[in-house]
Short mmCIF file of C-alpha atoms and ligand atoms in Angstrom, two decimals:
data_model
loop_
_atom_site.label_atom_id
_atom_site.label_comp_id
_atom_site.label_asym_id
_atom_site.label_seq_id
_atom_site.Cartn_x
_atom_site.Cartn_y
_atom_site.Cartn_z
CA MET A 1 0.00 0.00 0.00
CA THR A 2 1.32 3.39 -0.90
CA ASN A 3 0.72 6.54 1.04
CA PHE A 4 -2.28 7.81 -0.86
CA LYS A 5 -2.49 10.95 1.26
CA GLU A 6 0.71 12.10 -0.42
CA GLU A 7 0.51 10.24 -3.67
CA PHE A 8 -2.49 12.07 -5.13
CA LYS A 9 -0.46 15.29 -5.09
CA ASN A 10 1.55 14.14 -8.08
CA ARG A 11 -1.53 13.41 -10.18
CA VAL A 12 -2.31 15.71 -13.09
CA THR A 13 -5.62 14.99 -14.79
CA PHE A 14 -6.49 17.03 -17.83
CA ALA A 15 -8.05 17.14 -21.29
CA ILE A 16 -6.77 18.58 -24.53
CA ILE A 17 -9.49 20.56 -26.25
CA SER A 18 -9.43 21.71 -29.84
CA HIS A 19 -11.27 22.02 -33.09
CA PRO A 20 -10.71 19.00 -35.37
CA ASP A 21 -7.35 19.05 -37.13
CA ALA A 22 -5.75 21.64 -34.87
CA GLY A 23 -3.27 19.00 -33.74
CA LYS A 24 -4.63 17.49 -30.54
CA THR A 25 -3.68 13.94 -31.46
CA THR A 26 -0.23 14.98 -32.62
CA LEU A 27 0.38 16.85 -29.39
CA THR A 28 -0.87 13.93 -27.29
CA GLU A 29 1.46 11.67 -29.21
CA HIS A 30 4.45 13.83 -28.52
CA PHE A 31 3.58 13.99 -24.84
CA LEU A 32 3.54 10.20 -24.83
CA LEU A 33 6.82 10.18 -26.69
CA HIS A 34 8.43 12.34 -24.03
CA GLY A 35 6.81 10.21 -21.37
CA GLY A 36 8.60 7.22 -22.87
CA VAL A 37 5.34 5.42 -23.54
CA ILE A 38 5.74 5.24 -27.29
CA ARG A 39 8.95 5.22 -29.23
CA GLN A 40 7.96 7.00 -32.36
CA ALA A 41 5.32 9.45 -33.38
CA GLY A 42 2.58 8.38 -35.73
CA THR A 43 1.40 5.54 -33.57
CA VAL A 44 -1.45 7.00 -31.59
CA LYS A 45 -4.04 7.46 -34.26
CA GLY A 46 -2.19 5.45 -36.85
CA ARG A 47 -5.22 5.50 -39.12
CA GLY A 48 -4.26 1.97 -39.89
CA SER A 49 -2.73 -0.48 -37.52
CA SER A 50 -2.37 1.52 -34.38
CA ARG A 51 -1.17 0.88 -30.95
CA LEU A 52 -4.12 2.59 -29.46
CA ALA A 53 -6.60 0.88 -31.68
CA SER A 54 -7.97 -0.30 -28.36
CA SER A 55 -9.66 3.07 -28.16
CA ASP A 56 -11.58 2.31 -31.33
CA TRP A 57 -13.91 0.35 -29.18
CA MET A 58 -17.30 0.46 -30.66
CA ALA A 59 -18.04 -1.02 -34.03
CA ILE A 60 -19.44 2.29 -35.16
CA GLU A 61 -16.12 3.92 -34.48
CA LYS A 62 -14.49 1.42 -36.77
CA GLN A 63 -17.12 1.93 -39.44
CA ARG A 64 -16.55 5.65 -39.50
CA GLY A 65 -12.85 5.56 -38.79
CA ILE A 66 -13.13 8.18 -36.12
CA SER A 67 -12.92 8.17 -32.39
CA VAL A 68 -16.46 8.51 -31.10
CA THR A 69 -15.91 8.22 -27.42
CA SER A 70 -13.35 9.68 -25.09
CA SER A 71 -10.49 7.52 -24.04
CA VAL A 72 -8.08 7.85 -21.17
CA LEU A 73 -4.31 7.68 -21.27
CA GLN A 74 -1.97 7.51 -18.34
CA PHE A 75 1.78 8.08 -18.32
CA ASN A 76 4.57 9.38 -16.10
CA TYR A 77 6.67 12.46 -16.62
CA GLY A 78 8.92 14.49 -14.33
CA GLY A 79 7.75 12.73 -11.19
CA LYS A 80 4.09 13.25 -12.06
CA ARG A 81 1.53 10.70 -13.06
CA ILE A 82 -0.49 12.19 -15.86
CA ASN A 83 -4.00 11.26 -16.91
CA ILE A 84 -5.05 12.64 -20.28
CA LEU A 85 -8.73 12.35 -20.99
CA ASP A 86 -9.24 12.44 -24.70
CA THR A 87 -12.16 14.35 -26.13
CA PRO A 88 -13.25 13.42 -29.65
CA GLY A 89 -12.19 16.05 -32.11
CA HIS A 90 -14.64 15.19 -34.83
CA GLU A 91 -17.30 17.69 -35.85
CA ASP A 92 -19.87 15.30 -34.54
CA PHE A 93 -18.75 15.35 -30.99
CA SER A 94 -21.27 14.63 -28.31
CA GLU A 95 -22.33 15.09 -24.73
CA ASP A 96 -19.72 12.52 -23.75
CA THR A 97 -17.11 15.06 -24.69
CA TYR A 98 -18.69 17.65 -22.43
CA ARG A 99 -19.10 15.23 -19.55
CA THR A 100 -15.48 14.17 -19.77
CA LEU A 101 -14.59 17.78 -19.07
CA MET A 102 -16.31 17.40 -15.68
CA ALA A 103 -13.66 14.87 -14.67
CA VAL A 104 -10.54 16.94 -15.34
CA ASP A 105 -8.70 19.45 -13.17
CA SER A 106 -7.30 21.54 -16.01
CA ALA A 107 -7.13 21.71 -19.80
CA ILE A 108 -4.81 22.49 -22.69
CA MET A 109 -6.41 24.24 -25.63
CA VAL A 110 -4.75 23.63 -28.99
CA ILE A 111 -5.30 26.22 -31.70
CA ASP A 112 -4.12 26.11 -35.31
CA SER A 113 -2.16 29.35 -35.67
CA ALA A 114 -3.26 29.72 -39.28
CA LYS A 115 -6.92 29.48 -38.32
CA GLY A 116 -7.30 30.97 -34.87
CA ILE A 117 -10.32 30.25 -32.71
CA GLU A 118 -12.68 27.82 -34.46
CA PRO A 119 -16.28 26.97 -33.46
CA GLN A 120 -15.57 23.81 -31.55
CA THR A 121 -12.68 25.34 -29.63
CA LYS A 122 -15.11 27.97 -28.48
CA LYS A 123 -17.80 25.52 -27.39
CA LEU A 124 -15.39 23.36 -25.45
CA PHE A 125 -13.71 26.37 -23.92
CA GLN A 126 -17.04 27.65 -22.65
CA ILE A 127 -17.75 24.38 -20.87
CA VAL A 128 -14.30 24.23 -19.30
CA SER A 129 -14.27 27.86 -18.29
CA LYS A 130 -17.52 27.48 -16.35
CA ARG A 131 -15.56 25.23 -14.02
CA HIS A 132 -12.98 27.94 -13.29
CA ILE A 133 -10.07 25.61 -13.79
CA PRO A 134 -6.69 26.42 -15.38
CA ILE A 135 -6.59 26.44 -19.18
CA PHE A 136 -3.30 26.58 -21.06
CA THR A 137 -3.15 27.59 -24.71
CA PHE A 138 -0.90 26.14 -27.40
CA PHE A 139 -0.82 27.88 -30.78
CA ASN A 140 0.22 25.02 -33.02
CA LYS A 141 1.71 24.61 -36.50
CA LEU A 142 4.27 27.37 -36.21
CA ASP A 143 6.27 25.56 -38.88
CA ARG A 144 3.64 26.79 -41.32
CA ASP A 145 2.72 30.33 -42.19
CA GLY A 146 0.33 31.50 -39.56
CA ARG A 147 -1.52 34.64 -38.63
CA PRO A 148 0.40 37.41 -36.87
CA PRO A 149 0.80 36.47 -33.19
CA PHE A 150 -0.78 39.71 -31.91
CA ASP A 151 -3.84 38.96 -33.99
CA LEU A 152 -4.12 35.49 -32.53
CA VAL A 153 -3.73 36.62 -28.94
CA ASP A 154 -6.15 39.46 -29.47
CA GLU A 155 -8.75 37.15 -30.96
CA LEU A 156 -8.27 34.70 -28.11
CA GLU A 157 -8.96 37.39 -25.53
CA LYS A 158 -11.91 38.93 -27.33
CA THR A 159 -13.64 35.78 -28.50
CA LEU A 160 -13.19 33.76 -25.35
CA GLY A 161 -13.15 36.53 -22.79
CA ILE A 162 -10.01 35.38 -21.00
CA GLU A 163 -6.77 37.23 -20.32
CA ALA A 164 -3.82 35.86 -22.28
CA CYS A 165 -0.29 35.84 -20.99
CA PRO A 166 2.32 34.74 -23.56
CA ILE A 167 5.08 32.58 -22.09
CA ASN A 168 6.99 32.49 -25.34
CA TRP A 169 6.71 34.47 -28.56
CA PRO A 170 7.27 33.28 -32.10
CA VAL A 171 10.25 34.52 -34.04
CA GLY A 172 8.94 34.12 -37.57
CA SER A 173 6.77 31.30 -38.80
CA GLY A 174 6.66 28.87 -41.69
CA GLN A 175 9.70 29.09 -43.96
CA ILE A 176 11.28 31.84 -41.92
CA LEU A 177 10.65 30.34 -38.48
CA GLN A 178 13.73 31.07 -36.38
CA GLY A 179 12.44 29.80 -33.07
CA VAL A 180 10.49 31.04 -30.10
CA TYR A 181 11.60 33.62 -27.60
CA ASP A 182 11.29 32.38 -24.04
CA LEU A 183 9.91 35.44 -22.27
CA GLN A 184 10.43 34.15 -18.76
CA ASN A 185 14.12 33.36 -19.20
CA ASP A 186 14.87 35.95 -21.89
CA ARG A 187 16.40 33.59 -24.39
CA LEU A 188 15.84 32.41 -27.93
CA VAL A 189 14.97 28.75 -28.35
CA LYS A 190 16.12 28.00 -31.87
CA TYR A 191 14.10 25.96 -34.29
CA ALA A 192 16.21 23.07 -35.56
CA GLY A 193 14.69 23.36 -39.03
CA THR A 194 16.09 26.89 -39.59
CA LYS A 195 18.86 27.01 -42.14
CA ASP A 196 20.25 30.53 -41.85
CA PHE A 197 19.58 32.89 -39.03
CA ASP A 198 17.56 35.87 -40.23
CA GLN A 199 18.39 38.97 -38.22
CA SER A 200 15.54 41.08 -39.60
CA VAL A 201 12.94 38.51 -38.57
CA PHE A 202 14.52 38.40 -35.13
CA ASP A 203 14.54 42.21 -34.81
CA GLU A 204 10.91 42.43 -35.78
CA SER A 205 9.94 39.93 -33.11
CA MET A 206 12.02 41.76 -30.52
CA GLU A 207 10.04 44.92 -31.25
CA GLU A 208 6.83 43.00 -30.70
CA ILE A 209 8.22 41.64 -27.47
CA GLU A 210 9.02 45.15 -26.26
CA LEU A 211 5.41 46.10 -26.91
CA LEU A 212 4.25 43.00 -25.13
CA LYS A 213 6.38 43.76 -22.10
CA ASP A 214 4.94 47.27 -21.88
CA ALA A 215 1.33 46.58 -22.62
CA GLY A 216 0.79 42.85 -22.14
CA ASN A 217 -0.72 41.07 -19.17
CA HIS A 218 1.50 40.08 -16.30
CA PHE A 219 1.81 36.45 -15.36
CA ASP A 220 -0.53 35.93 -12.43
CA GLU A 221 -0.59 32.50 -10.84
CA GLU A 222 -3.79 33.16 -8.92
CA LYS A 223 -5.61 34.18 -12.08
CA ILE A 224 -4.30 31.13 -13.88
CA LYS A 225 -5.52 28.84 -11.12
CA SER A 226 -9.03 30.21 -11.36
CA GLY A 227 -9.09 30.18 -15.16
CA LYS A 228 -9.09 33.98 -15.54
CA GLN A 229 -5.78 34.04 -17.35
CA THR A 230 -4.38 31.56 -19.85
CA PRO A 231 -0.65 31.08 -20.32
CA VAL A 232 0.04 31.08 -24.06
CA PHE A 233 2.66 29.00 -25.86
CA PHE A 234 3.62 28.85 -29.51
CA GLY A 235 5.15 25.82 -31.17
CA SER A 236 4.74 22.92 -33.52
CA ALA A 237 3.47 19.60 -32.28
CA LEU A 238 4.49 17.84 -35.48
CA ALA A 239 8.04 19.19 -35.40
CA ASP A 240 8.14 18.52 -31.65
CA PHE A 241 9.10 22.15 -31.21
CA GLY A 242 8.08 23.82 -27.95
CA VAL A 243 6.31 20.67 -26.79
CA VAL A 244 8.61 19.76 -23.88
CA GLU A 245 8.57 23.37 -22.72
CA LEU A 246 4.78 23.36 -22.77
CA LEU A 247 4.60 20.06 -20.90
CA GLU A 248 7.10 21.07 -18.24
CA ASP A 249 5.60 24.47 -17.62
CA TYR A 250 2.17 22.98 -17.61
CA LEU A 251 3.15 20.44 -14.99
CA LYS A 252 4.55 23.25 -12.86
CA TYR A 253 1.20 25.00 -12.66
CA ALA A 254 -1.36 22.29 -13.32
CA PRO A 255 -3.33 21.73 -10.14
CA ALA A 256 -3.38 18.49 -8.18
CA PRO A 257 -6.79 16.90 -7.60
CA SER A 258 -8.87 19.00 -5.26
CA ALA A 259 -11.88 18.54 -3.00
CA LYS A 260 -15.28 17.93 -4.54
CA GLN A 261 -18.61 19.24 -3.39
CA THR A 262 -21.36 16.83 -2.39
CA VAL A 263 -25.07 17.60 -2.40
CA ASN A 264 -24.79 18.37 1.33
CA GLU A 265 -22.55 20.96 2.82
CA GLU A 266 -19.72 18.49 2.86
CA LYS A 267 -16.74 18.63 0.53
CA ILE A 268 -14.74 15.46 0.08
CA GLU A 269 -10.99 16.01 0.24
CA PRO A 270 -8.67 13.81 -1.83
CA GLN A 271 -6.91 12.58 1.30
CA ASP A 272 -10.17 11.43 2.89
CA ASP A 273 -9.84 7.81 4.07
CA ARG A 274 -13.01 6.80 2.28
CA PHE A 275 -12.70 5.73 -1.31
CA THR A 276 -15.13 7.86 -3.32
CA GLY A 277 -15.65 8.68 -6.98
CA PHE A 278 -18.22 9.38 -9.65
CA VAL A 279 -19.10 7.86 -13.01
CA PHE A 280 -18.69 10.42 -15.79
CA LYS A 281 -19.17 8.14 -18.74
CA ILE A 282 -20.36 4.68 -19.66
CA GLN A 283 -19.15 2.94 -22.71
CA ALA A 284 -20.89 -0.14 -23.95
CA ASN A 285 -19.80 -3.03 -26.08
CA MET A 286 -16.10 -2.50 -25.87
CA ASN A 287 -15.91 -6.14 -26.68
CA PRO A 288 -18.80 -7.19 -28.92
CA ASN A 289 -18.36 -10.81 -27.85
CA HIS A 290 -19.04 -10.01 -24.25
CA ARG A 291 -21.53 -7.20 -24.44
CA ASP A 292 -19.62 -5.59 -21.64
CA ARG A 293 -19.90 -2.04 -20.53
CA ILE A 294 -17.29 0.02 -18.79
CA ALA A 295 -18.17 2.71 -16.32
CA PHE A 296 -15.42 5.34 -16.20
CA VAL A 297 -14.92 6.55 -12.66
CA ARG A 298 -12.98 9.59 -11.60
CA ILE A 299 -11.59 8.92 -8.12
CA VAL A 300 -12.24 11.80 -5.75
CA SER A 301 -10.70 10.49 -2.53
CA GLY A 302 -9.02 7.58 -0.82
CA GLN A 303 -7.40 4.71 -2.58
CA PHE A 304 -8.68 1.97 -4.79
CA SER A 305 -7.80 -1.54 -3.73
CA HIS A 306 -8.80 -4.69 -5.45
CA GLY A 307 -12.08 -6.17 -4.26
CA ILE A 308 -13.23 -3.24 -2.12
CA GLU A 309 -16.94 -2.98 -1.59
CA VAL A 310 -18.58 0.28 -2.59
CA THR A 311 -22.09 1.59 -2.21
CA LEU A 312 -23.99 3.22 -5.08
CA ALA A 313 -25.51 6.48 -3.92
CA SER A 314 -28.56 6.26 -6.18
CA ASN A 315 -29.99 3.04 -4.78
CA GLY A 316 -27.80 1.95 -1.85
CA LYS A 317 -26.70 -1.18 -3.68
CA LYS A 318 -23.37 -2.65 -2.59
CA ILE A 319 -20.92 -3.89 -5.18
CA LYS A 320 -17.48 -5.50 -4.86
CA LEU A 321 -15.01 -3.99 -7.31
CA ASN A 322 -13.21 -7.04 -8.62
CA ASN A 323 -13.04 -6.40 -12.29
CA VAL A 324 -11.45 -3.03 -12.70
CA THR A 325 -9.15 -1.64 -15.33
CA GLN A 326 -6.81 1.28 -15.64
CA PHE A 327 -5.85 2.97 -18.87
CA LEU A 328 -2.14 2.95 -19.41
CA ALA A 329 -1.17 4.26 -22.78
CA ASP A 330 0.03 0.97 -24.15
CA GLU A 331 -2.57 -1.41 -22.82
CA ARG A 332 -5.52 -1.77 -20.56
CA GLU A 333 -4.13 -3.10 -17.31
CA GLN A 334 -5.54 -4.31 -14.07
CA VAL A 335 -5.30 -1.50 -11.58
CA GLN A 336 -2.21 -1.47 -9.41
CA ASN A 337 -2.60 1.65 -7.48
CA ALA A 338 -5.17 4.32 -8.07
CA VAL A 339 -5.77 7.43 -5.99
CA ALA A 340 -7.62 10.73 -6.29
CA GLY A 341 -7.32 12.13 -9.81
CA ASP A 342 -7.00 8.71 -11.44
CA ILE A 343 -9.59 7.23 -13.74
CA ILE A 344 -10.55 3.59 -13.39
CA GLY A 345 -12.86 1.54 -15.56
CA LEU A 346 -15.38 -0.74 -13.86
CA TYR A 347 -16.74 -3.63 -15.87
CA ASP A 348 -20.43 -3.18 -15.54
CA THR A 349 -23.35 -5.47 -16.02
CA GLY A 350 -25.89 -2.68 -15.84
CA ASN A 351 -25.51 -1.37 -12.30
CA PHE A 352 -24.10 2.04 -13.01
CA GLN A 353 -25.46 5.15 -14.61
CA VAL A 354 -23.77 8.33 -15.68
CA GLY A 355 -23.38 10.66 -12.71
CA GLU A 356 -23.51 7.84 -10.12
CA SER A 357 -21.51 8.45 -6.93
CA ILE A 358 -19.76 5.51 -5.28
CA TYR A 359 -18.24 5.36 -1.82
CA THR A 360 -16.97 3.13 0.94
CA GLY A 361 -18.00 3.47 4.58
CA LYS A 362 -21.40 3.86 6.15
CA LYS A 363 -22.05 7.52 5.51
CA ARG A 364 -23.77 8.21 2.22
CA VAL A 365 -21.80 10.33 -0.23
CA GLU A 366 -23.51 11.89 -3.19
CA PHE A 367 -21.61 14.31 -5.36
CA GLU A 368 -23.29 17.21 -7.07
CA PRO A 369 -24.96 15.94 -10.23
CA LEU A 370 -23.22 16.30 -13.57
CA PRO A 371 -24.68 19.22 -15.47
CA THR A 372 -27.17 18.66 -18.25
CA PHE A 373 -26.16 20.22 -21.51
CA THR A 374 -28.50 22.02 -23.82
CA PRO A 375 -29.15 19.78 -26.82
CA GLU A 376 -29.19 21.48 -30.20
CA LEU A 377 -30.41 18.78 -32.55
CA PHE A 378 -33.77 17.06 -32.32
CA SER A 379 -35.54 14.19 -33.93
CA ARG A 380 -38.81 12.38 -33.44
CA VAL A 381 -38.30 8.69 -33.03
CA VAL A 382 -40.58 5.68 -33.51
CA ALA A 383 -40.16 1.93 -33.46
CA LYS A 384 -40.19 0.36 -36.90
CA ASP A 385 -41.81 -2.78 -35.60
CA VAL A 386 -44.87 -1.95 -33.52
CA MET A 387 -44.87 -5.48 -32.12
CA LYS A 388 -41.59 -4.87 -30.35
CA GLN A 389 -42.72 -2.01 -28.10
CA LYS A 390 -41.29 -3.62 -24.99
CA SER A 391 -37.68 -3.81 -26.13
CA TYR A 392 -38.06 -0.40 -27.75
CA HIS A 393 -39.08 1.24 -24.47
CA LYS A 394 -36.49 -0.66 -22.50
CA GLY A 395 -33.76 0.35 -24.91
CA ILE A 396 -34.73 4.00 -24.95
CA ASN A 397 -34.92 4.19 -21.19
CA GLN A 398 -31.58 2.53 -20.64
CA LEU A 399 -29.74 4.49 -23.29
CA VAL A 400 -31.22 7.73 -22.02
CA GLN A 401 -30.13 6.85 -18.49
CA GLU A 402 -26.63 6.24 -19.78
CA GLY A 403 -26.73 9.67 -21.32
CA THR A 404 -26.49 8.52 -24.95
CA VAL A 405 -29.17 11.04 -25.97
CA GLN A 406 -31.69 13.22 -24.11
CA LEU A 407 -35.34 12.27 -24.13
CA PHE A 408 -38.35 14.58 -24.45
CA GLN A 409 -42.00 13.86 -24.84
CA SER A 410 -44.73 15.84 -26.53
CA PHE A 411 -46.70 17.79 -23.97
CA HIS A 412 -49.75 15.61 -24.25
CA GLY A 413 -49.44 12.17 -25.66
CA GLN A 414 -46.63 9.77 -26.01
CA GLU A 415 -44.56 11.05 -28.87
CA TYR A 416 -40.85 10.63 -28.21
CA ILE A 417 -38.40 13.32 -29.24
CA ILE A 418 -34.71 12.85 -28.69
CA GLY A 419 -32.20 15.62 -28.40
CA ALA A 420 -28.44 15.65 -28.78
CA VAL A 421 -25.47 17.94 -28.86
CA GLY A 422 -24.05 16.26 -31.98
CA GLN A 423 -25.51 14.29 -34.87
CA LEU A 424 -23.35 11.33 -34.07
CA GLN A 425 -25.30 10.69 -30.87
CA PHE A 426 -28.34 9.81 -33.00
CA GLU A 427 -26.32 7.34 -34.99
CA VAL A 428 -24.87 5.75 -31.88
CA PHE A 429 -28.39 5.58 -30.43
CA GLN A 430 -29.84 3.95 -33.54
CA PHE A 431 -26.96 1.51 -33.80
CA ARG A 432 -27.16 0.47 -30.19
CA MET A 433 -30.95 0.16 -30.23
CA ALA A 434 -30.61 -2.28 -33.10
CA ASN A 435 -27.62 -4.17 -31.78
CA GLU A 436 -28.32 -4.34 -28.09
CA TYR A 437 -32.10 -4.18 -27.89
CA ASN A 438 -33.01 -5.67 -31.23
CA SER A 439 -35.15 -2.65 -31.95
CA GLN A 440 -35.03 -0.81 -35.26
CA VAL A 441 -35.85 2.84 -34.82
CA VAL A 442 -36.92 5.36 -37.41
CA PHE A 443 -36.04 9.03 -37.13
CA GLU A 444 -38.06 11.97 -38.25
CA PRO A 445 -35.45 14.70 -38.03
CA MET A 446 -36.62 18.05 -36.69
CA GLY A 447 -33.29 19.78 -37.25
CA LYS A 448 -31.72 22.41 -35.07
CA LYS A 449 -33.74 23.94 -32.28
CA ILE A 450 -33.03 26.27 -29.42
CA ALA A 451 -34.15 24.52 -26.23
CA ARG A 452 -35.17 26.61 -23.24
CA TRP A 453 -36.59 25.42 -19.93
CA LEU A 454 -39.37 27.30 -18.16
CA ASP A 455 -41.16 27.28 -14.86
CA PRO A 456 -44.16 24.86 -14.87
CA ASN A 457 -46.34 27.67 -13.47
CA ASP A 458 -45.62 29.79 -16.52
CA VAL A 459 -46.78 27.18 -19.00
CA ASP A 460 -49.65 28.23 -21.20
CA GLU A 461 -50.89 25.85 -23.89
CA SER A 462 -50.99 28.64 -26.44
CA MET A 463 -47.21 28.75 -26.30
CA ASN A 464 -47.21 25.56 -28.33
CA THR A 465 -46.94 26.60 -31.98
CA SER A 466 -45.18 25.20 -35.01
CA ARG A 467 -42.25 27.52 -34.26
CA SER A 468 -42.14 26.88 -30.55
CA ILE A 469 -42.86 23.31 -29.63
CA LEU A 470 -43.79 22.67 -26.05
CA VAL A 471 -42.39 19.40 -24.67
CA ARG A 472 -41.40 17.83 -21.36
CA ASP A 473 -37.96 16.55 -20.49
CA ARG A 474 -37.57 13.13 -18.90
CA PHE A 475 -38.13 14.59 -15.44
CA GLY A 476 -41.42 16.09 -16.55
CA ASP A 477 -40.13 19.66 -16.66
CA PRO A 478 -41.48 21.87 -19.45
CA VAL A 479 -39.19 22.90 -22.29
CA ILE A 480 -39.82 24.92 -25.44
CA LEU A 481 -38.01 24.01 -28.65
CA PHE A 482 -37.70 27.19 -30.66
CA GLU A 483 -37.33 27.13 -34.40
CA ASN A 484 -34.59 29.77 -34.39
CA GLN A 485 -33.35 32.91 -32.68
CA PHE A 486 -36.10 34.91 -34.31
CA SER A 487 -38.89 32.83 -32.79
CA LEU A 488 -37.12 32.93 -29.44
CA ASN A 489 -37.02 36.73 -29.56
CA TRP A 490 -40.62 36.86 -30.64
CA PHE A 491 -41.57 34.73 -27.65
CA LYS A 492 -39.62 36.96 -25.29
CA ASP A 493 -41.49 40.00 -26.58
CA LYS A 494 -44.82 38.30 -26.20
CA TYR A 495 -44.15 36.86 -22.74
CA PRO A 496 -41.76 39.33 -21.14
CA LYS A 497 -42.37 37.93 -17.65
CA VAL A 498 -41.58 34.31 -18.49
CA ALA A 499 -38.04 33.37 -17.52
CA LEU A 500 -36.36 31.04 -19.99
CA GLN A 501 -33.36 29.00 -19.01
CA ARG A 502 -30.75 27.07 -20.86
CA LYS A 503 -28.72 24.23 -19.43
CA MET A 504 -24.96 24.35 -19.52
P1 G4P B 601 -6.65 16.58 -34.24
O1 G4P B 601 -6.33 15.42 -33.37
O2 G4P B 601 -6.74 17.89 -33.49
O3 G4P B 601 -7.82 16.38 -35.16
O4 G4P B 601 -5.41 16.83 -35.22
P2 G4P B 601 -4.22 15.88 -35.62
O5 G4P B 601 -3.22 15.79 -34.54
O6 G4P B 601 -4.74 14.62 -36.19
O7 G4P B 601 -3.56 16.78 -36.76
C1 G4P B 601 -4.28 17.18 -37.90
C2 G4P B 601 -3.31 17.37 -39.06
O8 G4P B 601 -2.44 18.44 -38.75
C3 G4P B 601 -2.43 16.16 -39.33
O9 G4P B 601 -2.13 16.15 -40.71
C4 G4P B 601 -1.16 16.51 -38.57
O10 G4P B 601 -0.03 15.85 -39.08
C5 G4P B 601 -1.08 17.99 -38.81
N1 G4P B 601 -0.30 18.69 -37.77
C6 G4P B 601 -0.41 18.59 -36.44
N2 G4P B 601 0.48 19.40 -35.83
C7 G4P B 601 1.17 20.02 -36.81
C8 G4P B 601 2.23 20.97 -36.81
O11 G4P B 601 2.74 21.39 -35.80
N3 G4P B 601 2.64 21.38 -38.04
C9 G4P B 601 2.12 20.93 -39.20
N4 G4P B 601 2.62 21.41 -40.33
N5 G4P B 601 1.13 20.03 -39.23
C10 G4P B 601 0.66 19.57 -38.05
P3 G4P B 601 -2.92 15.25 -41.72
O12 G4P B 601 -2.25 15.42 -43.02
O13 G4P B 601 -4.38 15.55 -41.65
O14 G4P B 601 -2.79 13.84 -41.13
P4 G4P B 601 -1.58 12.83 -41.25
O15 G4P B 601 -2.00 11.98 -42.38
O16 G4P B 601 -0.36 13.65 -41.48
O17 G4P B 601 -1.57 12.14 -39.95
#
């Protein structure tokens, strides 16, 4: 047994967020390379035979050749044990991506320096920033011609509403990239790919740096810790330039796991003797032969040991944790030693649901619920085979409980409407209904809607129009699905006293 009361302090649990193609996978790969986990780059998402093909779990992922669901990687660097929670970078990302961000203590945001802030970067940033956790920024692809650095930093601050504090500054880019200037140690870190040193490029950057020193933000550790300021790095993941510097600086400031709030007054500290954690994601059918599911648990306190008995907060059920896995970068291993900050995977036969709290000891521990996210895409759904209503309802209820999609019902009557953050959730839902519940479903897409919740006392049947559809969520709370911003504004004018709320 290790001393878990000390051990958790060297855990760093984070996610890399980015718009697709900004370089998240390449950066992850180079982190693993420096962590000694892989020996050469190009092996993480090999797009062919890959070492981490084990993260291509579901058949649908294989069909589409993309990573649908978040995976977890663990490796050691500089005396720290690092857990990277991967968030799918595809356009069709889903609520899983958002929920994964509830299990991290900090984040690195990767931005393509030729493109700047892209839509998905912004969405993911907004979710992370609501948690007031540190966010580091990496402007990637400096080996290519990019936008002027001042432009990029300015856009970052304006679009995302966060202070930026450059830690290094590019000296040229693309063909004329000389290196980056390390602002904290006042030195030039040369780019190995530079043939001849170009004094004029250097001088120009030095002028920018003078400006930056006069007018830029000052490095403020407190602001960084609360997510008010983001340290900014420039580099190239592919050329492995500026990557070690980013990693090392990041590890210096990345926070260790902290206490987590329960539904009572109580906060659970990582060094608490009780083993506690919460399920942030459930992944089914990792092995099609076994129909197994894995519940991903973020440990909040105590220490995991093989065979411990935990209680499920939702129903008081007691379960012995015998079949548990950890996610080392090269293979899925049986857990040796897991403490606060670590992610473990529990093989599940249907006991867990997303958001479940688990704990040892007699006193009930229930963590604050995971937030619900506002779905943006909607579709009516019906069973193809009316004779199979039972498996249809069972499937829908279970998949909704897992958080695969969100379920709504027409205000009167039984019509099912499902909502999602990304289109892919519908496909996963349809696929799993067919494969796991033997129920073919048919969609009647409703397209994009703006969902807003309202107080049940404010509900008036006349609010239900073709442009504002009144529905109930799965808890029975009223929601209006607006056609577009215009119909939302129209509603606000007509019912100025009705408060409309969005979820996270
Ligand atoms: P993602 O996970 O954020 O979606 O991005 P990923 O790392 O897969 O990178 C997207 C593309 O950008 C890849 O090229 C990758 O090689 C390239 N890339 C990443 N970092 C850099 C960089 O620092 N400089 C340059 N020049 N390119 C970079 P691809 O052609 O789409 O894929 P591949 O076939 O090369 O793997």
